mmCIF file of C-alpha atoms in Angstrom:
data_model
loop_
_atom_site.group_PDB
_atom_site.id
_atom_site.type_symbol
_atom_site.label_atom_id
_atom_site.label_comp_id
_atom_site.label_asym_id
_atom_site.label_seq_id
_atom_site.Cartn_x
_atom_site.Cartn_y
_atom_site.Cartn_z
ATOM 1 C CA MET V 1043 47.070 142.862 59.096
ATOM 2 C CA ARG V 1044 48.805 140.580 61.196
ATOM 3 C CA ASP V 1045 52.398 141.474 62.383
ATOM 4 C CA PHE V 1046 54.611 138.419 62.361
ATOM 5 C CA ASP V 1047 57.896 140.415 62.203
ATOM 6 C CA LYS V 1048 58.934 139.360 65.817
ATOM 7 C CA ILE V 1049 56.682 137.257 67.970
ATOM 8 C CA LEU V 1050 58.917 135.581 70.798
ATOM 9 C CA LEU V 1051 57.540 132.392 71.819
ATOM 10 C CA ALA V 1052 60.160 131.482 74.347
ATOM 11 C CA GLY V 1053 59.177 131.156 78.112
ATOM 12 C CA THR V 1054 58.255 134.525 79.574
ATOM 13 C CA CYS V 1055 60.431 135.881 82.718
ATOM 14 C CA LEU V 1056 57.908 136.875 85.673
ATOM 15 C CA LEU V 1057 60.357 139.358 86.671
ATOM 16 C CA ALA V 1058 62.818 141.213 84.249
ATOM 17 C CA ALA V 1059 65.628 141.121 87.093
ATOM 18 C CA ALA V 1060 65.583 137.044 86.846
ATOM 19 C CA CYS V 1061 66.094 137.106 83.159
ATOM 20 C CA THR V 1062 69.563 135.523 82.346
ATOM 21 C CA ASP V 1063 71.665 135.621 79.448
ATOM 22 C CA GLN V 1064 70.921 132.076 78.902
ATOM 23 C CA SER V 1065 66.925 132.778 78.742
ATOM 24 C CA ALA V 1066 67.638 135.670 76.343
ATOM 25 C CA SER V 1067 69.427 133.496 74.193
ATOM 26 C CA SER V 1068 66.871 130.623 74.301
ATOM 27 C CA ALA V 1069 64.451 133.383 73.393
ATOM 28 C CA MET V 1070 66.301 134.139 70.431
ATOM 29 C CA ASP V 1071 66.464 130.724 69.469
ATOM 30 C CA THR V 1072 62.647 130.527 68.910
ATOM 31 C CA GLU V 1073 61.974 133.917 67.507
ATOM 32 C CA LEU V 1074 59.661 133.743 64.733
ATOM 33 C CA ILE V 1075 60.879 136.223 61.755
ATOM 34 C CA ALA V 1076 58.829 137.186 58.935
ATOM 35 C CA VAL V 1077 59.916 136.803 55.320
ATOM 36 C CA PRO V 1078 58.094 138.562 52.564
ATOM 37 C CA ALA V 1079 56.501 136.607 49.660
ATOM 38 C CA VAL V 1080 58.182 137.642 46.236
ATOM 39 C CA ALA V 1081 54.663 136.424 44.015
ATOM 40 C CA GLU V 1082 51.595 134.452 44.656
ATOM 41 C CA THR V 1083 49.667 132.177 42.286
ATOM 42 C CA ASP V 1084 46.365 132.743 40.950
ATOM 43 C CA SER V 1085 43.994 131.034 43.312
ATOM 44 C CA VAL V 1086 42.773 127.462 42.556
ATOM 45 C CA GLY V 1087 39.566 126.999 40.761
ATOM 46 C CA THR V 1088 37.628 125.364 43.826
ATOM 47 C CA VAL V 1089 36.227 127.954 45.994
ATOM 48 C CA GLY V 1090 34.925 127.533 49.508
ATOM 49 C CA ASP V 1091 36.508 124.673 50.294
ATOM 50 C CA ASP V 1092 40.005 122.946 51.281
ATOM 51 C CA ALA V 1093 41.444 122.465 47.860
ATOM 52 C CA ALA V 1094 44.974 123.780 47.188
ATOM 53 C CA ASP V 1095 47.520 121.141 48.928
ATOM 54 C CA ASP V 1096 50.782 120.465 47.540
ATOM 55 C CA PRO V 1097 53.345 121.938 44.939
ATOM 56 C CA ALA V 1098 56.181 120.639 42.914
ATOM 57 C CA ILE V 1099 59.077 122.834 41.075
ATOM 58 C CA TRP V 1100 60.553 122.177 37.873
ATOM 59 C CA ARG V 1101 63.657 124.083 37.267
ATOM 60 C CA ASN V 1102 64.270 125.318 33.444
ATOM 61 C CA PRO V 1103 68.040 124.575 33.217
ATOM 62 C CA GLN V 1104 68.335 126.524 29.973
ATOM 63 C CA ASP V 1105 66.659 129.509 31.401
ATOM 64 C CA PRO V 1106 65.976 129.415 35.104
ATOM 65 C CA SER V 1107 63.771 132.358 35.193
ATOM 66 C CA GLN V 1108 61.384 130.255 32.813
ATOM 67 C CA SER V 1109 60.799 127.525 35.473
ATOM 68 C CA LEU V 1110 57.573 126.209 36.361
ATOM 69 C CA VAL V 1111 55.433 125.532 39.399
ATOM 70 C CA ILE V 1112 52.559 122.766 39.700
ATOM 71 C CA GLY V 1113 50.132 122.815 42.429
ATOM 72 C CA THR V 1114 47.454 120.387 43.218
ATOM 73 C CA ASP V 1115 43.800 121.248 43.560
ATOM 74 C CA LYS V 1116 42.612 118.152 45.354
ATOM 75 C CA LYS V 1117 38.887 118.609 44.512
ATOM 76 C CA ALA V 1118 39.956 119.479 40.787
ATOM 77 C CA GLY V 1119 43.147 118.775 39.247
ATOM 78 C CA LEU V 1120 46.750 119.960 38.773
ATOM 79 C CA HIS V 1121 47.804 123.656 38.028
ATOM 80 C CA ILE V 1122 50.945 124.894 36.218
ATOM 81 C CA TYR V 1123 51.999 128.506 37.002
ATOM 82 C CA ASP V 1124 55.022 130.490 35.717
ATOM 83 C CA LEU V 1125 57.288 132.530 38.452
ATOM 84 C CA LYS V 1126 54.904 135.329 38.439
ATOM 85 C CA GLY V 1127 52.331 132.933 39.672
ATOM 86 C CA GLN V 1128 49.978 133.032 36.763
ATOM 87 C CA GLN V 1129 48.394 130.057 35.774
ATOM 88 C CA LYS V 1130 49.631 128.864 32.415
ATOM 89 C CA ALA V 1131 47.826 125.416 32.274
ATOM 90 C CA PHE V 1132 45.135 123.040 34.149
ATOM 91 C CA LEU V 1133 44.669 119.456 33.855
ATOM 92 C CA ALA V 1134 41.424 117.677 35.189
ATOM 93 C CA ALA V 1135 42.084 115.131 37.830
ATOM 94 C CA GLU V 1136 39.809 113.769 40.324
ATOM 95 C CA ALA V 1137 41.704 113.641 43.745
ATOM 96 C CA VAL V 1138 45.190 114.109 43.279
ATOM 97 C CA ASN V 1139 46.751 115.239 46.794
ATOM 98 C CA ASN V 1140 50.386 115.494 46.772
ATOM 99 C CA VAL V 1141 52.967 115.941 43.914
ATOM 100 C CA ASP V 1142 56.490 115.758 42.919
ATOM 101 C CA ILE V 1143 58.962 116.002 39.863
ATOM 102 C CA ARG V 1144 61.834 114.113 38.753
ATOM 103 C CA THR V 1145 63.840 114.751 35.386
ATOM 104 C CA VAL V 1146 64.722 111.175 34.258
ATOM 105 C CA SER V 1147 66.325 108.982 31.516
ATOM 106 C CA SER V 1148 64.074 106.583 29.428
ATOM 107 C CA THR V 1149 64.535 104.412 26.222
ATOM 108 C CA SER V 1150 63.226 107.355 24.339
ATOM 109 C CA GLY V 1151 65.284 110.155 26.203
ATOM 110 C CA GLU V 1152 65.094 112.689 28.687
ATOM 111 C CA VAL V 1153 61.653 112.828 30.643
ATOM 112 C CA ILE V 1154 60.312 115.349 33.187
ATOM 113 C CA LEU V 1155 58.040 112.922 35.039
ATOM 114 C CA VAL V 1156 55.475 113.837 37.415
ATOM 115 C CA GLY V 1157 53.855 111.873 40.284
ATOM 116 C CA ALA V 1158 50.865 112.179 42.400
ATOM 117 C CA SER V 1159 48.820 110.299 45.087
ATOM 118 C CA ASP V 1160 45.401 109.755 43.539
ATOM 119 C CA ARG V 1161 43.020 109.204 46.358
ATOM 120 C CA SER V 1162 39.849 108.876 44.366
ATOM 121 C CA ASP V 1163 39.398 105.493 45.794
ATOM 122 C CA ARG V 1164 39.764 106.094 49.570
ATOM 123 C CA GLU V 1165 40.519 102.338 50.022
ATOM 124 C CA LYS V 1166 42.936 101.675 47.034
ATOM 125 C CA PRO V 1167 45.707 104.306 46.846
ATOM 126 C CA ARG V 1168 46.861 105.063 43.346
ATOM 127 C CA LEU V 1169 49.923 106.268 41.668
ATOM 128 C CA ALA V 1170 49.357 108.969 39.199
ATOM 129 C CA LEU V 1171 52.025 109.566 36.619
ATOM 130 C CA TYR V 1172 52.256 112.409 33.993
ATOM 131 C CA THR V 1173 55.017 113.833 31.560
ATOM 132 C CA LEU V 1174 55.713 117.638 31.668
ATOM 133 C CA ASP V 1175 55.982 119.121 28.334
ATOM 134 C CA SER V 1176 57.785 122.215 29.372
ATOM 135 C CA GLU V 1177 57.701 123.562 25.927
ATOM 136 C CA ASN V 1178 54.190 123.821 25.299
ATOM 137 C CA ILE V 1179 53.580 124.024 29.146
ATOM 138 C CA LYS V 1180 51.004 121.069 29.572
ATOM 139 C CA LEU V 1181 50.945 117.758 31.525
ATOM 140 C CA ASN V 1182 50.184 114.353 29.324
ATOM 141 C CA PRO V 1183 48.643 111.440 31.531
ATOM 142 C CA LEU V 1184 50.956 108.680 31.232
ATOM 143 C CA ALA V 1185 49.631 106.085 33.900
ATOM 144 C CA ASN V 1186 47.059 105.659 36.831
ATOM 145 C CA ILE V 1187 48.197 102.336 39.023
ATOM 146 C CA PRO V 1188 46.730 101.011 41.837
ATOM 147 C CA VAL V 1189 49.664 100.066 44.574
ATOM 148 C CA GLY V 1190 48.163 98.390 47.668
ATOM 149 C CA THR V 1191 45.396 99.336 50.207
ATOM 150 C CA GLY V 1192 44.691 102.547 52.097
ATOM 151 C CA GLU V 1193 43.766 105.890 51.238
ATOM 152 C CA ALA V 1194 46.622 107.865 49.336
ATOM 153 C CA TYR V 1195 47.865 110.906 51.082
ATOM 154 C CA GLY V 1196 51.461 111.933 50.888
ATOM 155 C CA PHE V 1197 53.907 111.503 47.781
ATOM 156 C CA CYS V 1198 57.485 111.878 46.793
ATOM 157 C CA PHE V 1199 59.968 110.735 44.499
ATOM 158 C CA GLY V 1200 63.625 109.401 45.342
ATOM 159 C CA MET V 1201 66.511 108.578 43.292
ATOM 160 C CA LEU V 1202 68.591 105.803 44.894
ATOM 161 C CA GLY V 1203 71.447 105.644 42.669
ATOM 162 C CA ALA V 1204 72.007 107.156 38.883
ATOM 163 C CA ASP V 1205 68.964 104.750 37.539
ATOM 164 C CA ASP V 1206 66.987 103.523 40.501
ATOM 165 C CA LEU V 1207 63.909 105.863 40.597
ATOM 166 C CA ARG V 1208 61.453 105.279 43.572
ATOM 167 C CA ALA V 1209 58.019 106.703 44.281
ATOM 168 C CA PHE V 1210 56.643 106.878 48.017
ATOM 169 C CA ILE V 1211 52.993 106.942 48.440
ATOM 170 C CA VAL V 1212 52.259 107.647 52.318
ATOM 171 C CA THR V 1213 48.397 106.792 53.247
ATOM 172 C CA LYS V 1214 46.347 108.195 55.872
ATOM 173 C CA GLU V 1215 46.472 104.844 57.813
ATOM 174 C CA GLY V 1216 50.256 105.348 58.254
ATOM 175 C CA THR V 1217 51.737 103.151 55.544
ATOM 176 C CA ILE V 1218 54.685 104.050 53.334
ATOM 177 C CA ILE V 1219 54.638 102.359 49.963
ATOM 178 C CA ASP V 1220 58.018 102.197 48.348
ATOM 179 C CA MET V 1221 57.837 101.543 44.456
ATOM 180 C CA SER V 1222 60.362 101.097 41.634
ATOM 181 C CA VAL V 1223 59.491 102.895 38.779
ATOM 182 C CA THR V 1224 60.857 102.192 35.311
ATOM 183 C CA LEU V 1225 60.266 104.086 32.047
ATOM 184 C CA SER V 1226 60.341 102.558 28.465
ATOM 185 C CA ASN V 1227 58.569 103.648 25.052
ATOM 186 C CA SER V 1228 55.517 102.109 26.074
ATOM 187 C CA ALA V 1229 53.597 102.297 29.815
ATOM 188 C CA PRO V 1230 55.742 102.616 32.702
ATOM 189 C CA SER V 1231 56.588 99.638 34.856
ATOM 190 C CA VAL V 1232 55.794 100.044 38.754
ATOM 191 C CA GLU V 1233 56.747 97.573 41.201
ATOM 192 C CA VAL V 1234 55.943 97.780 45.100
ATOM 193 C CA ASN V 1235 59.295 96.679 46.682
ATOM 194 C CA ARG V 1236 58.445 96.916 50.550
ATOM 195 C CA THR V 1237 56.134 99.030 53.058
ATOM 196 C CA PHE V 1238 57.122 100.807 56.244
ATOM 197 C CA LYS V 1239 54.572 101.904 58.996
ATOM 198 C CA LEU V 1240 54.035 104.654 61.285
ATOM 199 C CA GLN V 1241 51.766 104.379 64.084
ATOM 200 C CA THR V 1242 49.319 107.452 63.350
ATOM 201 C CA GLN V 1243 48.560 109.573 60.111
ATOM 202 C CA PRO V 1244 51.537 110.789 58.503
ATOM 203 C CA GLU V 1245 51.492 112.987 55.043
ATOM 204 C CA GLY V 1246 54.534 114.959 53.988
ATOM 205 C CA CYS V 1247 57.467 113.157 52.542
ATOM 206 C CA VAL V 1248 60.932 114.024 50.938
ATOM 207 C CA VAL V 1249 63.760 111.987 49.871
ATOM 208 C CA ASP V 1250 67.571 113.162 50.333
ATOM 209 C CA ASP V 1251 68.938 111.569 47.101
ATOM 210 C CA ARG V 1252 72.472 112.128 48.076
ATOM 211 C CA THR V 1253 72.076 109.814 51.577
ATOM 212 C CA GLY V 1254 69.257 107.697 50.498
ATOM 213 C CA VAL V 1255 67.562 108.819 53.489
ATOM 214 C CA LEU V 1256 63.305 109.038 53.330
ATOM 215 C CA TYR V 1257 61.882 111.638 55.636
ATOM 216 C CA VAL V 1258 58.309 111.671 56.612
ATOM 217 C CA GLY V 1259 56.087 113.824 58.994
ATOM 218 C CA GLU V 1260 53.857 111.929 61.434
ATOM 219 C CA GLU V 1261 51.138 114.710 61.794
ATOM 220 C CA ASN V 1262 50.518 114.724 65.463
ATOM 221 C CA VAL V 1263 53.969 113.480 66.588
ATOM 222 C CA GLY V 1264 56.890 114.979 64.671
ATOM 223 C CA ILE V 1265 59.492 114.065 61.717
ATOM 224 C CA TRP V 1266 60.909 110.484 61.157
ATOM 225 C CA SER V 1267 63.869 109.369 58.964
ATOM 226 C CA PHE V 1268 63.998 106.012 56.989
ATOM 227 C CA ASP V 1269 67.664 104.657 56.007
ATOM 228 C CA LEU V 1270 66.379 103.291 52.518
ATOM 229 C CA GLY V 1271 69.838 101.474 52.072
ATOM 230 C CA GLN V 1272 68.571 98.822 54.720
ATOM 231 C CA GLU V 1273 66.580 95.979 53.684
ATOM 232 C CA SER V 1274 63.876 96.673 56.397
ATOM 233 C CA PRO V 1275 64.387 100.532 57.571
ATOM 234 C CA GLU V 1276 63.120 101.245 61.015
ATOM 235 C CA PRO V 1277 61.906 104.783 61.694
ATOM 236 C CA VAL V 1278 64.217 106.914 63.648
ATOM 237 C CA GLN V 1279 62.976 110.187 65.146
ATOM 238 C CA PHE V 1280 64.225 113.391 63.644
ATOM 239 C CA ALA V 1281 62.190 115.629 65.236
ATOM 240 C CA VAL V 1282 59.480 115.898 67.881
ATOM 241 C CA LEU V 1283 56.618 118.494 68.426
ATOM 242 C CA LYS V 1284 57.742 121.467 70.783
ATOM 243 C CA ALA V 1285 56.296 124.971 71.513
ATOM 244 C CA GLY V 1286 58.286 127.421 69.583
ATOM 245 C CA GLU V 1287 59.719 124.986 67.188
ATOM 246 C CA LEU V 1288 57.260 122.356 65.706
ATOM 247 C CA THR V 1289 53.341 122.461 66.061
ATOM 248 C CA ALA V 1290 50.794 119.914 64.836
ATOM 249 C CA ASP V 1291 49.904 119.104 62.223
ATOM 250 C CA VAL V 1292 53.414 118.577 60.729
ATOM 251 C CA GLU V 1293 52.642 118.921 57.071
ATOM 252 C CA GLY V 1294 54.915 119.496 54.127
ATOM 253 C CA LEU V 1295 58.689 118.821 54.104
ATOM 254 C CA ALA V 1296 61.218 120.073 52.041
ATOM 255 C CA LEU V 1297 65.150 120.091 51.634
ATOM 256 C CA ALA V 1298 67.967 122.470 51.143
ATOM 257 C CA PRO V 1299 70.926 120.202 50.388
ATOM 258 C CA GLU V 1300 74.399 121.631 50.831
ATOM 259 C CA GLY V 1301 77.643 119.661 50.011
ATOM 260 C CA ALA V 1302 77.659 115.798 50.544
ATOM 261 C CA SER V 1303 75.319 115.481 53.407
ATOM 262 C CA GLY V 1304 74.820 118.932 54.705
ATOM 263 C CA GLY V 1305 71.863 121.484 54.389
ATOM 264 C CA TYR V 1306 68.348 121.734 56.237
ATOM 265 C CA LEU V 1307 65.183 120.152 56.301
ATOM 266 C CA LEU V 1308 62.205 122.494 56.363
ATOM 267 C CA ALA V 1309 58.841 121.451 57.759
ATOM 268 C CA SER V 1310 55.289 123.121 57.571
ATOM 269 C CA SER V 1311 54.296 123.591 61.198
ATOM 270 C CA GLN V 1312 50.492 124.096 60.483
ATOM 271 C CA GLY V 1313 49.215 124.783 63.742
ATOM 272 C CA ASP V 1314 51.041 128.193 64.267
ATOM 273 C CA ASN V 1315 51.266 129.195 60.527
ATOM 274 C CA SER V 1316 55.189 128.917 60.392
ATOM 275 C CA PHE V 1317 57.983 126.913 59.013
ATOM 276 C CA ALA V 1318 60.768 125.120 61.088
ATOM 277 C CA ILE V 1319 64.079 124.677 59.871
ATOM 278 C CA TYR V 1320 66.415 121.793 61.186
ATOM 279 C CA ASP V 1321 70.147 121.153 60.520
ATOM 280 C CA LEU V 1322 70.267 117.689 58.502
ATOM 281 C CA GLU V 1323 73.609 116.387 60.118
ATOM 282 C CA THR V 1324 72.944 117.317 63.600
ATOM 283 C CA ARG V 1325 69.288 117.034 63.690
ATOM 284 C CA ALA V 1326 68.970 120.308 65.440
ATOM 285 C CA PHE V 1327 66.275 122.956 65.300
ATOM 286 C CA ARG V 1328 67.744 126.057 63.606
ATOM 287 C CA ALA V 1329 65.125 128.459 63.173
ATOM 288 C CA ARG V 1330 61.550 129.317 62.055
ATOM 289 C CA PHE V 1331 59.885 131.817 59.912
ATOM 290 C CA ALA V 1332 56.660 133.043 58.633
ATOM 291 C CA VAL V 1333 55.372 134.436 55.379
ATOM 292 C CA GLU V 1334 55.209 138.356 55.910
ATOM 293 C CA ASP V 1335 51.583 139.730 55.816
ATOM 294 C CA GLY V 1336 52.397 142.727 53.457
ATOM 295 C CA ALA V 1337 52.000 143.508 49.803
ATOM 296 C CA ILE V 1338 51.217 139.925 49.518
ATOM 297 C CA ASP V 1339 49.287 138.358 52.553
ATOM 298 C CA THR V 1340 50.588 135.705 54.698
ATOM 299 C CA THR V 1341 49.802 131.763 54.864
ATOM 300 C CA PHE V 1342 47.414 130.092 57.068
ATOM 301 C CA ASP V 1343 47.131 126.411 57.535
ATOM 302 C CA THR V 1344 49.875 125.508 55.058
ATOM 303 C CA ASP V 1345 49.863 121.875 53.805
ATOM 304 C CA GLY V 1346 52.480 121.158 51.214
ATOM 305 C CA ILE V 1347 55.741 123.095 50.779
ATOM 306 C CA GLU V 1348 58.567 122.848 48.277
ATOM 307 C CA LEU V 1349 61.933 124.292 47.961
ATOM 308 C CA ILE V 1350 64.404 123.845 45.345
ATOM 309 C CA VAL V 1351 68.071 125.675 45.614
ATOM 310 C CA GLY V 1352 69.863 127.337 42.603
ATOM 311 C CA ASP V 1353 69.570 130.117 40.268
ATOM 312 C CA PHE V 1354 65.728 130.696 39.268
ATOM 313 C CA GLY V 1355 66.468 134.104 37.812
ATOM 314 C CA PRO V 1356 66.959 137.590 39.335
ATOM 315 C CA ASP V 1357 63.831 137.012 41.696
ATOM 316 C CA TYR V 1358 65.113 133.721 43.278
ATOM 317 C CA PRO V 1359 68.978 133.761 42.536
ATOM 318 C CA GLY V 1360 69.431 131.079 45.198
ATOM 319 C CA GLY V 1361 66.567 128.988 45.163
ATOM 320 C CA LEU V 1362 62.815 129.031 45.246
ATOM 321 C CA PHE V 1363 60.483 128.099 48.331
ATOM 322 C CA VAL V 1364 56.844 127.540 47.494
ATOM 323 C CA ALA V 1365 54.153 127.021 50.425
ATOM 324 C CA GLN V 1366 50.742 126.364 50.280
ATOM 325 C CA ASP V 1367 48.012 129.071 51.592
ATOM 326 C CA GLY V 1368 45.240 127.359 53.109
ATOM 327 C CA ASP V 1369 43.406 130.748 53.610
ATOM 328 C CA ASN V 1370 43.679 133.442 50.400
ATOM 329 C CA GLY V 1371 40.338 135.447 51.339
ATOM 330 C CA ASP V 1372 36.832 135.165 49.924
ATOM 331 C CA GLY V 1373 37.173 131.266 50.326
ATOM 332 C CA THR V 1374 39.962 130.886 47.926
ATOM 333 C CA GLN V 1375 43.343 129.288 48.217
ATOM 334 C CA ASN V 1376 46.643 129.454 46.580
ATOM 335 C CA PHE V 1377 50.629 129.033 46.633
ATOM 336 C CA LYS V 1378 53.022 131.828 47.932
ATOM 337 C CA PHE V 1379 56.657 132.030 46.065
ATOM 338 C CA LEU V 1380 59.698 132.904 48.512
ATOM 339 C CA SER V 1381 63.392 133.573 47.954
ATOM 340 C CA TRP V 1382 65.563 131.115 49.518
ATOM 341 C CA ASP V 1383 68.298 133.814 49.819
ATOM 342 C CA ALA V 1384 65.969 136.191 51.598
ATOM 343 C CA ILE V 1385 64.978 133.368 53.994
ATOM 344 C CA ARG V 1386 68.606 132.589 54.879
ATOM 345 C CA ARG V 1387 69.414 136.185 55.049
ATOM 346 C CA SER V 1388 66.484 137.008 57.660
ATOM 347 C CA LEU V 1389 67.495 133.596 59.898
ATOM 348 C CA ASP V 1390 71.093 134.078 59.671
ATOM 349 C CA LEU V 1391 71.549 130.404 58.078
#
């Protein structure tokens, strides 16, 4: 069993007498704190392979404790889990990689829309769309649409205004495809608006609907932001790789919004099995944590993460954080569930 309780990765003083208050403060800034998981999912069906990848969370507004988590098995399809981690449904799909959820309005009423990057054709990215039937707990295929060139990899939704639903596919080649999605009684309409480019392989992405900013992780470089309100957004560096903060590969990204523009950006720091937290307004690194290796095991090689703030019932009163676990033992992979309140208390956020 691994002890992640307090690993100090700040520079080591060669002589104790030479340690200053400033270096002690720096050490505390990069302290890795372990936070226990509340639950973990059943393992995905694919065994002995890199399969589980990315989670998305649907919060049930009528009964938050009955919310659902969707997780991808990129070798097999999409799993639906309850907040205890028990699998409630599965839909076979050839090669869905990243997944996201938005509740949107259509001509036939409110729809829980699920989107995913489909990499079944490694030269032509496809946008896979589904609807979530929350009452019967199942996914209904809606459309599967080719949207450009390259290998589909990352994916996220964004709302630019009340009725401007965007979908973003991130390709392995570094292209980010910005699409408008319109729902009607028939098949959805998808239109490619523009593309952005990073120099090397990105994956994780998330949109701050409040500010219209897209965040993308470039795996061996850091995190970039794009102002979607600009006609031709240029990447602005948000965070760079730094020992004790963020280690390659940069994988999943998630948001914890507060107020009009504040809150936190979380990133999966895959190389050191931790999660980095940044202040959205100052872009300053704030803290990092790992999943405690306790009654529920820790996470390794985490790809996707997701965080939704708000009430999710007694186990997650302030929000739910979900992380993929790349090594759950015996050749399996799954997803871990943590309380956002517990993370905040542990890190003094």
